[in-house]
Amino acid sequence: MKAAVVIPTYNERENIGLLIDEILALGIDIQIIVVDDNSPDGTGELLDDIAAREPTVHVIHRPGKLGLGTAHIAGFRRALQMDVDVILSMDADFSHHPRYIPALIAAAQEKDIVIGSRYVPGGGSVNCGFNRTLLSQGANAFARAVLGLHAHDCTAGFRCYRRYVLENAPLDQIFSNGYSFLIEMLYRCQRLGYSVGETPIIFENRQRGSSKISKTEIIRATYTVLRLAPGRLLGRV
């Protein structure tokens, strides 16, 4: 299947060139859409240089740090203008390794949404630390219990969507930004009746650059789950 992958960036100059090289080395039919939020470290300029010599690399420049959720939506909208069958999303810091992309695309032949999951047999994480792992597991358990999500890794951003899922998803209605966007997106797609599958990955904590996860993001994610919960009880999408 023809694919596109959406990669949000903010200060990822150390990683993004290497990541794009790894994706191109897969030798598959894939368009690479990078959404950069005016990174002060020069990520955007580097991306322009890469795009000038790689016709499958496309760059969306935004005026500032507008958030992960809107970055995904901007990338999805660009991908929907292309002749692709599936649209992936992934982080730029190698926590989601490109070697798993073919497996996600293959699984999308049977499922509407496929998640690269830490929490299914064969999956896991390395170099994340006990506190971060415990926090992630707790957040997933909370989201699953309150929202009835079927996936084990609800907060994962390494995903593959069939084109029609994003064409029909209420992208304009998604209120969340930041990492809580991932929870709301999954919830709304599941409420629309789309099937969700998971394929195992090893999540690798970033080796270069600094983490974007903050205490504020954790609070927002908790708020998002609680905000969506009444809709589940009322049967809303």
PDB file of C-alpha atoms in Angstrom:
ATOM      1  CA  MET A   1       0.000   0.000   0.000  1.00  0.00           C
ATOM      2  CA  LYS A   2       1.093   3.554  -0.691  1.00  0.00           C
ATOM      3  CA  ALA A   3       1.895   5.336   2.546  1.00  0.00           C
ATOM      4  CA  ALA A   4       2.661   8.710   4.081  1.00  0.00           C
ATOM      5  CA  VAL A   5       4.184   9.322   7.494  1.00  0.00           C
ATOM      6  CA  VAL A   6       3.609  12.466   9.550  1.00  0.00           C
ATOM      7  CA  ILE A   7       6.427  13.541  11.879  1.00  0.00           C
ATOM      8  CA  PRO A   8       5.997  16.596  14.139  1.00  0.00           C
ATOM      9  CA  THR A   9       9.249  18.327  15.106  1.00  0.00           C
ATOM     10  CA  TYR A  10      10.433  20.915  17.565  1.00  0.00           C
ATOM     11  CA  ASN A  11      14.193  21.185  18.094  1.00  0.00           C
ATOM     12  CA  GLU A  12      15.000  17.841  16.463  1.00  0.00           C
ATOM     13  CA  ARG A  13      17.926  18.876  14.261  1.00  0.00           C
ATOM     14  CA  GLU A  14      20.093  16.136  15.806  1.00  0.00           C
ATOM     15  CA  ASN A  15      17.593  13.421  14.924  1.00  0.00           C
ATOM     16  CA  ILE A  16      15.453  14.273  11.924  1.00  0.00           C
ATOM     17  CA  GLY A  17      18.044  13.872   9.178  1.00  0.00           C
ATOM     18  CA  LEU A  18      19.088  10.468  10.480  1.00  0.00           C
ATOM     19  CA  LEU A  19      15.446   9.428  10.856  1.00  0.00           C
ATOM     20  CA  ILE A  20      14.593  10.405   7.287  1.00  0.00           C
ATOM     21  CA  ASP A  21      17.606   8.456   6.022  1.00  0.00           C
ATOM     22  CA  GLU A  22      16.370   5.357   7.882  1.00  0.00           C
ATOM     23  CA  ILE A  23      12.877   5.709   6.426  1.00  0.00           C
ATOM     24  CA  LEU A  24      14.169   6.160   2.887  1.00  0.00           C
ATOM     25  CA  ALA A  25      16.429   3.117   3.340  1.00  0.00           C
ATOM     26  CA  LEU A  26      13.336   0.939   3.860  1.00  0.00           C
ATOM     27  CA  GLY A  27      12.801   1.071   0.109  1.00  0.00           C
ATOM     28  CA  ILE A  28       9.004   1.332   0.355  1.00  0.00           C
ATOM     29  CA  ASP A  29       6.531   3.673  -1.337  1.00  0.00           C
ATOM     30  CA  ILE A  30       6.236   6.332   1.366  1.00  0.00           C
ATOM     31  CA  GLN A  31       5.889  10.100   1.497  1.00  0.00           C
ATOM     32  CA  ILE A  32       7.486  11.838   4.494  1.00  0.00           C
ATOM     33  CA  ILE A  33       5.642  14.871   5.882  1.00  0.00           C
ATOM     34  CA  VAL A  34       7.467  16.801   8.603  1.00  0.00           C
ATOM     35  CA  VAL A  35       5.591  19.485  10.537  1.00  0.00           C
ATOM     36  CA  ASP A  36       8.045  21.873  12.172  1.00  0.00           C
ATOM     37  CA  ASP A  37       6.976  24.457  14.741  1.00  0.00           C
ATOM     38  CA  ASN A  38       9.631  27.066  13.961  1.00  0.00           C
ATOM     39  CA  SER A  39      12.342  25.200  15.855  1.00  0.00           C
ATOM     40  CA  PRO A  40      14.997  27.641  17.104  1.00  0.00           C
ATOM     41  CA  ASP A  41      17.742  25.022  16.621  1.00  0.00           C
ATOM     42  CA  GLY A  42      17.453  25.168  12.828  1.00  0.00           C
ATOM     43  CA  THR A  43      15.420  21.996  12.277  1.00  0.00           C
ATOM     44  CA  GLY A  44      13.270  23.757   9.683  1.00  0.00           C
ATOM     45  CA  GLU A  45      16.233  24.943   7.633  1.00  0.00           C
ATOM     46  CA  LEU A  46      17.756  21.464   7.642  1.00  0.00           C
ATOM     47  CA  LEU A  47      14.448  20.012   6.491  1.00  0.00           C
ATOM     48  CA  ASP A  48      14.285  22.463   3.599  1.00  0.00           C
ATOM     49  CA  ASP A  49      17.728  21.308   2.490  1.00  0.00           C
ATOM     50  CA  ILE A  50      16.657  17.666   2.639  1.00  0.00           C
ATOM     51  CA  ALA A  51      13.387  18.323   0.814  1.00  0.00           C
ATOM     52  CA  ALA A  52      15.265  20.124  -1.973  1.00  0.00           C
ATOM     53  CA  ARG A  53      17.048  16.884  -2.884  1.00  0.00           C
ATOM     54  CA  GLU A  54      14.449  14.297  -1.790  1.00  0.00           C
ATOM     55  CA  PRO A  55      11.138  14.607  -3.674  1.00  0.00           C
ATOM     56  CA  THR A  56       9.302  12.364  -1.193  1.00  0.00           C
ATOM     57  CA  VAL A  57      10.077  14.701   1.734  1.00  0.00           C
ATOM     58  CA  HIS A  58       7.584  17.500   2.390  1.00  0.00           C
ATOM     59  CA  VAL A  59       7.908  20.205   5.032  1.00  0.00           C
ATOM     60  CA  ILE A  60       5.144  22.169   6.729  1.00  0.00           C
ATOM     61  CA  HIS A  61       6.469  25.254   8.537  1.00  0.00           C
ATOM     62  CA  ARG A  62       4.358  26.685  11.330  1.00  0.00           C
ATOM     63  CA  PRO A  63       4.977  30.056  13.014  1.00  0.00           C
ATOM     64  CA  GLY A  64       5.576  28.731  16.527  1.00  0.00           C
ATOM     65  CA  LYS A  65       5.112  25.905  19.001  1.00  0.00           C
ATOM     66  CA  LEU A  66       1.420  25.244  18.405  1.00  0.00           C
ATOM     67  CA  GLY A  67       1.212  21.773  19.913  1.00  0.00           C
ATOM     68  CA  LEU A  68       1.438  18.132  18.988  1.00  0.00           C
ATOM     69  CA  GLY A  69      -2.244  17.681  18.239  1.00  0.00           C
ATOM     70  CA  THR A  70      -2.538  20.461  15.688  1.00  0.00           C
ATOM     71  CA  ALA A  71       0.763  19.326  14.161  1.00  0.00           C
ATOM     72  CA  HIS A  72      -0.706  15.872  13.574  1.00  0.00           C
ATOM     73  CA  ILE A  73      -3.855  17.343  12.063  1.00  0.00           C
ATOM     74  CA  ALA A  74      -1.865  19.618   9.743  1.00  0.00           C
ATOM     75  CA  GLY A  75       0.164  16.633   8.597  1.00  0.00           C
ATOM     76  CA  PHE A  76      -2.912  14.448   8.155  1.00  0.00           C
ATOM     77  CA  ARG A  77      -4.564  17.085   5.979  1.00  0.00           C
ATOM     78  CA  ARG A  78      -1.484  17.308   3.765  1.00  0.00           C
ATOM     79  CA  ALA A  79      -1.327  13.511   3.491  1.00  0.00           C
ATOM     80  CA  LEU A  80      -4.988  13.341   2.466  1.00  0.00           C
ATOM     81  CA  GLN A  81      -4.112  15.493  -0.539  1.00  0.00           C
ATOM     82  CA  MET A  82      -1.752  12.739  -1.708  1.00  0.00           C
ATOM     83  CA  ASP A  83      -2.396   9.441  -3.443  1.00  0.00           C
ATOM     84  CA  VAL A  84      -1.839   7.229  -0.400  1.00  0.00           C
ATOM     85  CA  ASP A  85      -3.714   4.338   1.189  1.00  0.00           C
ATOM     86  CA  VAL A  86      -2.401   4.588   4.751  1.00  0.00           C
ATOM     87  CA  ILE A  87      -1.115   7.442   6.895  1.00  0.00           C
ATOM     88  CA  LEU A  88       1.294   6.891   9.764  1.00  0.00           C
ATOM     89  CA  SER A  89       2.416   9.104  12.616  1.00  0.00           C
ATOM     90  CA  MET A  90       5.624   8.813  14.611  1.00  0.00           C
ATOM     91  CA  ASP A  91       8.002  10.769  16.828  1.00  0.00           C
ATOM     92  CA  ALA A  92      11.187  12.286  15.471  1.00  0.00           C
ATOM     93  CA  ASP A  93      13.544  11.149  18.239  1.00  0.00           C
ATOM     94  CA  PHE A  94      13.940   7.438  17.333  1.00  0.00           C
ATOM     95  CA  SER A  95      11.730   6.332  20.236  1.00  0.00           C
ATOM     96  CA  HIS A  96       9.670   4.964  17.333  1.00  0.00           C
ATOM     97  CA  HIS A  97      12.169   3.194  15.113  1.00  0.00           C
ATOM     98  CA  PRO A  98      11.497   3.158  11.352  1.00  0.00           C
ATOM     99  CA  ARG A  99      12.206  -0.592  11.189  1.00  0.00           C
ATOM    100  CA  TYR A 100       8.671  -1.176  12.470  1.00  0.00           C
ATOM    101  CA  ILE A 101       6.952   0.805   9.708  1.00  0.00           C
ATOM    102  CA  PRO A 102       6.518  -2.169   7.316  1.00  0.00           C
ATOM    103  CA  ALA A 103       4.882  -4.223  10.083  1.00  0.00           C
ATOM    104  CA  LEU A 104       2.390  -1.449  10.852  1.00  0.00           C
ATOM    105  CA  ILE A 105       1.502  -1.081   7.174  1.00  0.00           C
ATOM    106  CA  ALA A 106       1.090  -4.850   6.773  1.00  0.00           C
ATOM    107  CA  ALA A 107      -1.206  -5.034   9.810  1.00  0.00           C
ATOM    108  CA  ALA A 108      -3.329  -2.213   8.363  1.00  0.00           C
ATOM    109  CA  GLN A 109      -4.523  -4.605   5.683  1.00  0.00           C
ATOM    110  CA  GLU A 110      -6.712  -6.185   8.385  1.00  0.00           C
ATOM    111  CA  LYS A 111      -7.272  -3.336  10.851  1.00  0.00           C
ATOM    112  CA  ASP A 112      -8.423   0.253  10.380  1.00  0.00           C
ATOM    113  CA  ILE A 113      -5.912   1.591  12.900  1.00  0.00           C
ATOM    114  CA  VAL A 114      -2.700  -0.108  13.985  1.00  0.00           C
ATOM    115  CA  ILE A 115      -0.677   0.975  16.999  1.00  0.00           C
ATOM    116  CA  GLY A 116       3.010   0.285  17.513  1.00  0.00           C
ATOM    117  CA  SER A 117       2.573  -1.017  21.043  1.00  0.00           C
ATOM    118  CA  ARG A 118       4.827  -1.445  24.066  1.00  0.00           C
ATOM    119  CA  TYR A 119       2.213  -3.415  25.941  1.00  0.00           C
ATOM    120  CA  VAL A 120       1.503  -6.483  23.828  1.00  0.00           C
ATOM    121  CA  PRO A 121       3.598  -9.688  23.714  1.00  0.00           C
ATOM    122  CA  GLY A 122       6.927  -8.921  22.063  1.00  0.00           C
ATOM    123  CA  GLY A 123       6.749  -5.215  22.902  1.00  0.00           C
ATOM    124  CA  GLY A 124       8.571  -3.279  25.579  1.00  0.00           C
ATOM    125  CA  SER A 125      10.710  -0.258  26.339  1.00  0.00           C
ATOM    126  CA  VAL A 126      14.366   0.384  27.086  1.00  0.00           C
ATOM    127  CA  ASN A 127      16.212   3.153  28.930  1.00  0.00           C
ATOM    128  CA  CYS A 128      12.979   4.759  30.128  1.00  0.00           C
ATOM    129  CA  GLY A 129      13.463   4.493  33.877  1.00  0.00           C
ATOM    130  CA  PHE A 130      11.132   3.045  36.471  1.00  0.00           C
ATOM    131  CA  ASN A 131       9.147   6.225  37.160  1.00  0.00           C
ATOM    132  CA  ARG A 132       8.436   6.964  33.502  1.00  0.00           C
ATOM    133  CA  THR A 133       7.436   3.357  32.812  1.00  0.00           C
ATOM    134  CA  LEU A 134       5.124   3.312  35.826  1.00  0.00           C
ATOM    135  CA  LEU A 135       3.569   6.621  34.775  1.00  0.00           C
ATOM    136  CA  SER A 136       2.970   5.360  31.243  1.00  0.00           C
ATOM    137  CA  GLN A 137       1.393   2.120  32.420  1.00  0.00           C
ATOM    138  CA  GLY A 138      -0.801   3.989  34.882  1.00  0.00           C
ATOM    139  CA  ALA A 139      -1.960   6.489  32.256  1.00  0.00           C
ATOM    140  CA  ASN A 140      -2.874   3.678  29.885  1.00  0.00           C
ATOM    141  CA  ALA A 141      -4.756   1.733  32.544  1.00  0.00           C
ATOM    142  CA  PHE A 142      -6.664   4.883  33.522  1.00  0.00           C
ATOM    143  CA  ALA A 143      -7.627   5.721  29.923  1.00  0.00           C
ATOM    144  CA  ARG A 144      -8.702   2.151  29.188  1.00  0.00           C
ATOM    145  CA  ALA A 145     -10.816   1.883  32.318  1.00  0.00           C
ATOM    146  CA  VAL A 146     -12.551   5.250  32.044  1.00  0.00           C
ATOM    147  CA  LEU A 147     -13.030   5.443  28.258  1.00  0.00           C
ATOM    148  CA  GLY A 148     -13.358   1.746  27.448  1.00  0.00           C
ATOM    149  CA  LEU A 149     -10.464   1.830  25.015  1.00  0.00           C
ATOM    150  CA  HIS A 150      -9.520  -1.566  23.611  1.00  0.00           C
ATOM    151  CA  ALA A 151      -5.855  -0.875  22.869  1.00  0.00           C
ATOM    152  CA  HIS A 152      -3.227  -1.664  25.466  1.00  0.00           C
ATOM    153  CA  ASP A 153      -1.028   1.294  24.437  1.00  0.00           C
ATOM    154  CA  CYS A 154      -3.540   4.142  24.218  1.00  0.00           C
ATOM    155  CA  THR A 155      -0.974   6.909  24.546  1.00  0.00           C
ATOM    156  CA  ALA A 156       1.315   5.691  21.766  1.00  0.00           C
ATOM    157  CA  GLY A 157       1.929   8.059  18.881  1.00  0.00           C
ATOM    158  CA  PHE A 158       3.349   5.413  16.538  1.00  0.00           C
ATOM    159  CA  ARG A 159       0.241   4.610  14.511  1.00  0.00           C
ATOM    160  CA  CYS A 160      -0.995   3.669  11.072  1.00  0.00           C
ATOM    161  CA  TYR A 161      -4.434   4.799   9.910  1.00  0.00           C
ATOM    162  CA  ARG A 162      -6.279   3.638   6.833  1.00  0.00           C
ATOM    163  CA  ARG A 163      -7.002   6.666   4.684  1.00  0.00           C
ATOM    164  CA  TYR A 164     -10.776   6.528   5.158  1.00  0.00           C
ATOM    165  CA  VAL A 165     -10.393   6.708   8.945  1.00  0.00           C
ATOM    166  CA  LEU A 166      -8.836  10.160   8.743  1.00  0.00           C
ATOM    167  CA  GLU A 167     -11.250  11.228   6.015  1.00  0.00           C
ATOM    168  CA  ASN A 168     -14.160  10.463   8.352  1.00  0.00           C
ATOM    169  CA  ALA A 169     -12.660  11.332  11.739  1.00  0.00           C
ATOM    170  CA  PRO A 170     -13.983  14.598  13.256  1.00  0.00           C
ATOM    171  CA  LEU A 171     -10.600  16.310  13.198  1.00  0.00           C
ATOM    172  CA  ASP A 172     -12.168  19.771  13.622  1.00  0.00           C
ATOM    173  CA  GLN A 173     -13.915  18.629  16.806  1.00  0.00           C
ATOM    174  CA  ILE A 174     -10.833  17.352  18.603  1.00  0.00           C
ATOM    175  CA  PHE A 175     -10.212  19.747  21.453  1.00  0.00           C
ATOM    176  CA  SER A 176      -7.073  18.209  22.899  1.00  0.00           C
ATOM    177  CA  ASN A 177      -3.581  19.268  22.043  1.00  0.00           C
ATOM    178  CA  GLY A 178      -0.268  17.925  23.206  1.00  0.00           C
ATOM    179  CA  TYR A 179       0.028  14.242  23.976  1.00  0.00           C
ATOM    180  CA  SER A 180      -3.587  14.073  25.161  1.00  0.00           C
ATOM    181  CA  PHE A 181      -4.536  14.422  21.491  1.00  0.00           C
ATOM    182  CA  LEU A 182      -3.460  10.815  20.998  1.00  0.00           C
ATOM    183  CA  ILE A 183      -5.964   9.589  23.589  1.00  0.00           C
ATOM    184  CA  GLU A 184      -8.838  11.629  22.178  1.00  0.00           C
ATOM    185  CA  MET A 185      -8.056  10.627  18.594  1.00  0.00           C
ATOM    186  CA  LEU A 186      -8.104   6.947  19.500  1.00  0.00           C
ATOM    187  CA  TYR A 187     -11.296   7.333  21.528  1.00  0.00           C
ATOM    188  CA  ARG A 188     -13.178   9.089  18.738  1.00  0.00           C
ATOM    189  CA  CYS A 189     -12.048   6.599  16.096  1.00  0.00           C
ATOM    190  CA  GLN A 190     -13.107   3.680  18.279  1.00  0.00           C
ATOM    191  CA  ARG A 191     -16.494   5.340  18.892  1.00  0.00           C
ATOM    192  CA  LEU A 192     -16.932   5.537  15.106  1.00  0.00           C
ATOM    193  CA  GLY A 193     -16.593   1.754  14.993  1.00  0.00           C
ATOM    194  CA  TYR A 194     -13.146   1.466  13.459  1.00  0.00           C
ATOM    195  CA  SER A 195     -11.132  -1.617  14.351  1.00  0.00           C
ATOM    196  CA  VAL A 196      -7.903  -1.180  16.296  1.00  0.00           C
ATOM    197  CA  GLY A 197      -4.945  -3.542  16.194  1.00  0.00           C
ATOM    198  CA  GLU A 198      -1.537  -3.492  17.832  1.00  0.00           C
ATOM    199  CA  THR A 199       1.842  -4.716  16.665  1.00  0.00           C
ATOM    200  CA  PRO A 200       4.767  -4.990  19.100  1.00  0.00           C
ATOM    201  CA  ILE A 201       7.593  -2.479  19.172  1.00  0.00           C
ATOM    202  CA  ILE A 202      10.472  -1.766  21.493  1.00  0.00           C
ATOM    203  CA  PHE A 203      10.140   1.843  22.580  1.00  0.00           C
ATOM    204  CA  GLU A 204      13.594   3.396  22.929  1.00  0.00           C
ATOM    205  CA  ASN A 205      14.088   6.486  25.053  1.00  0.00           C
ATOM    206  CA  ARG A 206      15.660   9.312  23.085  1.00  0.00           C
ATOM    207  CA  GLN A 207      19.454   9.398  22.879  1.00  0.00           C
ATOM    208  CA  ARG A 208      19.775  12.954  21.525  1.00  0.00           C
ATOM    209  CA  GLY A 209      17.905  16.119  22.447  1.00  0.00           C
ATOM    210  CA  SER A 210      15.515  16.719  25.347  1.00  0.00           C
ATOM    211  CA  SER A 211      12.143  15.202  26.191  1.00  0.00           C
ATOM    212  CA  LYS A 212       8.985  17.201  25.409  1.00  0.00           C
ATOM    213  CA  ILE A 213       6.861  15.509  28.099  1.00  0.00           C
ATOM    214  CA  SER A 214       6.113  17.767  31.075  1.00  0.00           C
ATOM    215  CA  LYS A 215       3.944  17.670  34.188  1.00  0.00           C
ATOM    216  CA  THR A 216       1.525  19.956  32.367  1.00  0.00           C
ATOM    217  CA  GLU A 217       1.077  17.327  29.646  1.00  0.00           C
ATOM    218  CA  ILE A 218       0.248  14.717  32.292  1.00  0.00           C
ATOM    219  CA  ILE A 219      -2.396  16.995  33.805  1.00  0.00           C
ATOM    220  CA  ARG A 220      -3.861  17.681  30.363  1.00  0.00           C
ATOM    221  CA  ALA A 221      -4.068  13.981  29.576  1.00  0.00           C
ATOM    222  CA  THR A 222      -5.924  13.303  32.823  1.00  0.00           C
ATOM    223  CA  TYR A 223      -8.305  16.166  32.095  1.00  0.00           C
ATOM    224  CA  THR A 224      -8.905  14.846  28.568  1.00  0.00           C
ATOM    225  CA  VAL A 225      -9.912  11.409  29.841  1.00  0.00           C
ATOM    226  CA  LEU A 226     -12.300  12.914  32.394  1.00  0.00           C
ATOM    227  CA  ARG A 227     -13.739  15.330  29.810  1.00  0.00           C
ATOM    228  CA  LEU A 228     -14.491  12.536  27.354  1.00  0.00           C
ATOM    229  CA  ALA A 229     -15.961  10.145  29.940  1.00  0.00           C
ATOM    230  CA  PRO A 230     -19.504  11.632  30.023  1.00  0.00           C
ATOM    231  CA  GLY A 231     -19.691  11.345  26.235  1.00  0.00           C
ATOM    232  CA  ARG A 232     -19.020   7.647  26.495  1.00  0.00           C
ATOM    233  CA  LEU A 233     -21.888   7.210  28.972  1.00  0.00           C
ATOM    234  CA  LEU A 234     -24.198   9.215  26.680  1.00  0.00           C
ATOM    235  CA  GLY A 235     -23.145   7.317  23.552  1.00  0.00           C
ATOM    236  CA  ARG A 236     -21.615  10.302  21.797  1.00  0.00           C
ATOM    237  CA  VAL A 237     -18.801  10.144  19.262  1.00  0.00           C
TER     238      VAL A 237
END
